[in-house]
Amino acid sequence: MSELSQLILDRIRDVNDYPKPGVVFKDITPLLADPQAFGAVVDALAGLFPGVDKIVGIEARGFILAAPAACRANAGFVPVRKKGKLPSATLEASYDLEYGSATIEVHQDAFEPGDRVLIVDDVLATGGTAEATVELIRRTGAEVVGVAVLMELAFLKGRERLADIDLRALVIV
Ligand SMILES: O=P(O)(O)OC[C@H]1O[C@H](OP(=O)(O)OP(=O)(O)O)[C@H](O)[C@@H]1O
Ligand SMILES: Nc1ncnc2[nH]cnc12
């Protein structure tokens, strides 16, 4: 196992039965509290897909990783937010995730024509959130070059829902 993988795994805490019975929640707050680990993760995410124009972060935990990664990669940051939070005209998509359902939005004018876009999030579980985000970005006319996550929960098979996407995870459990 790589040094980075170990650094990450040692700083993600399992919380049983949160937010619902049966769910093992991957709590990234210990990792975020460690500046060396946080910095290494941001650097790694920013380096996975060189040359992207925009990095999209998904509210809320995705913002924590995607915004510094965008800065580091010299790319623009675009927020995908839960419904009702973006002030200008939006596109929206609804989806199910491991423990619920939600509707997300992006500003219609968030991308330039032909923008190459990377989606960054903390956890890929069922893949519902990432799949809906890919759909949203494609509807704007921009190109999704990949999805980069800190942690993939392989047993939930989210990767199968993103068959046409270059999906990279810093750790897979
Ligand atoms: O692969 P999926 O089953 O779709 O689950 C993954 C999503 O779930 C979490 O977000 P959540 O909606 O809990 O929002 P939060 O970031 O505000 O905690 C996580 O940050 C991912 O975005
Ligand atoms: N098990 C889990 N832990 C943390 N975030 C998640 N998002 C979806 N499933 C999750």
Coordinates of N, CA and C in Angstrom, one line a residue, residues 52-129:
V52 N -7.2 20.5 -16.7 CA -8.6 20.7 -16.8 C -8.9 22.2 -16.6
D53 N -10.0 22.7 -17.1 CA -10.4 24.1 -17.1 C -11.1 24.4 -15.8
K54 N -12.0 23.5 -15.3 CA -12.8 23.7 -14.2 C -12.8 22.5 -13.3
I55 N -12.9 22.7 -12.0 CA -13.1 21.6 -11.1 C -14.4 21.8 -10.4
V56 N -15.3 20.8 -10.4 CA -16.6 20.9 -9.8 C -16.6 20.2 -8.4
G57 N -17.1 20.9 -7.4 CA -17.2 20.3 -6.1 C -18.7 20.2 -5.8
I58 N -19.1 19.1 -5.1 CA -20.5 18.8 -4.8 C -20.7 19.1 -3.3
E59 N -21.7 20.0 -3.1 CA -22.0 20.4 -1.7 C -22.3 19.1 -0.8
A60 N -21.9 19.1 0.4 CA -21.0 20.0 1.0 C -19.6 19.5 1.2
R61 N -19.4 18.2 1.4 CA -18.1 17.8 1.7 C -17.2 17.9 0.5
G62 N -17.8 17.8 -0.7 CA -17.0 17.9 -1.9 C -16.3 19.2 -2.0
F63 N -17.0 20.3 -1.5 CA -16.4 21.6 -1.6 C -15.0 21.7 -0.9
I64 N -15.0 20.9 0.2 CA -13.8 21.0 1.1 C -12.5 20.6 0.3
L65 N -12.7 19.6 -0.5 CA -11.6 19.1 -1.3 C -11.5 19.7 -2.7
A66 N -12.6 20.0 -3.3 CA -12.5 20.5 -4.7 C -12.0 21.9 -4.8
A67 N -12.4 22.8 -3.8 CA -12.0 24.2 -3.9 C -10.4 24.3 -3.8
P68 N -9.8 23.7 -2.8 CA -8.3 23.8 -2.8 C -7.7 23.1 -3.9
A69 N -8.3 22.0 -4.4 CA -7.7 21.3 -5.5 C -7.7 22.2 -6.8
A70 N -8.8 22.9 -7.0 CA -8.9 23.8 -8.1 C -7.8 24.9 -8.1
C71 N -7.7 25.5 -6.9 CA -6.6 26.5 -6.7 C -5.3 25.9 -7.1
R72 N -5.0 24.7 -6.6 CA -3.7 24.1 -6.8 C -3.5 23.7 -8.3
A73 N -4.6 23.3 -9.0 CA -4.5 22.9 -10.4 C -4.6 24.1 -11.3
N74 N -4.7 25.3 -10.8 CA -4.9 26.5 -11.6 C -6.1 26.4 -12.5
A75 N -7.2 25.8 -11.9 CA -8.5 25.6 -12.6 C -9.5 26.5 -11.9
G76 N -10.6 26.8 -12.6 CA -11.7 27.4 -11.9 C -12.5 26.5 -11.0
F77 N -13.1 27.0 -10.0 CA -14.0 26.1 -9.1 C -15.4 26.4 -9.4
V78 N -16.2 25.3 -9.6 CA -17.7 25.5 -9.8 C -18.4 24.7 -8.8
P79 N -19.3 25.3 -8.0 CA -20.1 24.6 -7.0 C -21.3 24.0 -7.7
V80 N -21.5 22.7 -7.3 CA -22.8 22.0 -7.5 C -23.5 22.0 -6.2
R81 N -24.7 22.7 -6.1 CA -25.3 22.8 -4.8 C -26.6 22.1 -4.7
K82 N -27.0 21.8 -3.4 CA -28.3 21.3 -3.2 C -29.3 22.3 -3.6
K83 N -30.5 21.8 -4.0 CA -31.5 22.7 -4.6 C -31.9 23.9 -3.8
G84 N -32.0 25.0 -4.5 CA -32.4 26.3 -3.8 C -31.3 27.2 -3.3
K85 N -30.1 26.8 -3.5 CA -29.0 27.6 -2.9 C -28.2 28.5 -3.9
L86 N -28.4 28.2 -5.2 CA -27.7 29.0 -6.2 C -28.6 30.2 -6.7
P87 N -28.0 31.4 -6.8 CA -28.9 32.5 -7.0 C -29.3 32.8 -8.5
S88 N -28.6 32.3 -9.5 CA -28.9 32.7 -10.8 C -29.6 31.4 -11.5
A89 N -29.8 31.5 -12.8 CA -30.6 30.4 -13.5 C -29.8 29.1 -13.4
T90 N -30.5 28.0 -13.1 CA -29.8 26.7 -12.9 C -30.4 25.6 -13.8
L91 N -29.6 24.5 -13.9 CA -30.1 23.2 -14.3 C -30.1 22.4 -13.1
E92 N -31.1 21.4 -13.0 CA -31.1 20.6 -11.8 C -31.3 19.1 -12.2
A93 N -30.9 18.2 -11.2 CA -31.0 16.8 -11.4 C -31.3 16.2 -10.0
S94 N -32.2 15.2 -10.0 CA -32.5 14.5 -8.8 C -31.9 13.1 -8.8
Y95 N -31.6 12.5 -7.6 CA -30.9 11.3 -7.6 C -31.1 10.6 -6.2
D96 N -30.8 9.3 -6.1 CA -30.8 8.6 -4.8 C -29.3 8.4 -4.5
L97 N -29.0 8.4 -3.1 CA -27.7 8.1 -2.7 C -27.8 7.0 -1.6
E98 N -26.7 6.6 -1.0 CA -26.7 5.5 -0.1 C -27.8 5.6 1.0
Y99 N -28.0 6.8 1.5 CA -28.9 7.0 2.7 C -30.0 8.0 2.4
G100 N -30.4 8.2 1.2 CA -31.5 9.2 1.0 C -31.6 9.6 -0.5
S101 N -32.2 10.8 -0.7 CA -32.3 11.3 -2.1 C -32.1 12.8 -2.0
A102 N -31.8 13.4 -3.1 CA -31.6 14.9 -3.2 C -31.7 15.4 -4.6
T103 N -31.8 16.7 -4.6 CA -31.8 17.4 -5.9 C -30.6 18.4 -5.9
I104 N -29.8 18.4 -7.0 CA -28.7 19.3 -7.1 C -28.8 20.2 -8.2
E105 N -28.1 21.3 -8.2 CA -28.2 22.3 -9.2 C -26.8 22.9 -9.6
V106 N -26.7 23.3 -10.8 CA -25.5 24.1 -11.2 C -26.0 25.3 -12.0
H107 N -25.2 26.4 -11.9 CA -25.6 27.5 -12.8 C -25.5 27.2 -14.2
Q108 N -26.5 27.6 -15.0 CA -26.5 27.3 -16.5 C -25.3 27.9 -17.2
D109 N -24.7 29.0 -16.6 CA -23.6 29.7 -17.3 C -22.3 29.4 -16.6
A110 N -22.2 28.3 -15.9 CA -21.0 28.0 -15.1 C -19.7 27.7 -15.9
F111 N -20.0 27.2 -17.1 CA -18.9 26.7 -18.0 C -18.8 27.5 -19.3
E112 N -17.6 27.6 -19.9 CA -17.4 28.1 -21.2 C -17.6 26.9 -22.2
P113 N -18.1 27.2 -23.4 CA -18.2 26.1 -24.4 C -16.8 25.4 -24.5
G114 N -16.9 24.0 -24.5 CA -15.7 23.2 -24.6 C -14.9 23.1 -23.3
D115 N -15.3 23.6 -22.2 CA -14.6 23.5 -21.0 C -14.4 22.0 -20.7
R116 N -13.1 21.7 -20.2 CA -12.8 20.3 -19.7 C -13.0 20.3 -18.2
V117 N -13.8 19.5 -17.7 CA -14.3 19.6 -16.3 C -14.0 18.3 -15.6
L118 N -13.4 18.5 -14.4 CA -13.2 17.4 -13.4 C -14.1 17.5 -12.2
I119 N -14.8 16.4 -11.8 CA -15.6 16.4 -10.6 C -14.8 15.8 -9.5
V120 N -14.8 16.5 -8.4 CA -14.1 16.0 -7.2 C -15.1 15.9 -6.0
D121 N -15.0 14.8 -5.3 CA -15.9 14.5 -4.2 C -15.1 13.7 -3.1
D122 N -15.7 13.7 -1.9 CA -15.0 12.9 -0.9 C -15.2 11.4 -1.0
V123 N -16.5 11.0 -1.1 CA -16.8 9.6 -1.1 C -17.6 9.2 -2.3
L124 N -17.3 8.1 -3.0 CA -18.1 7.5 -4.0 C -18.7 6.3 -3.3
A125 N -20.1 6.3 -3.2 CA -20.8 5.1 -2.6 C -21.6 4.4 -3.6
T126 N -22.9 4.7 -3.7 CA -23.7 4.1 -4.8 C -23.4 4.7 -6.2
G127 N -22.8 5.9 -6.2 CA -22.5 6.6 -7.4 C -23.6 7.5 -7.9
G128 N -24.7 7.5 -7.1 CA -25.9 8.3 -7.6 C -25.6 9.8 -7.7
T129 N -24.8 10.3 -6.7 CA -24.5 11.7 -6.7 C -23.6 12.1 -7.9

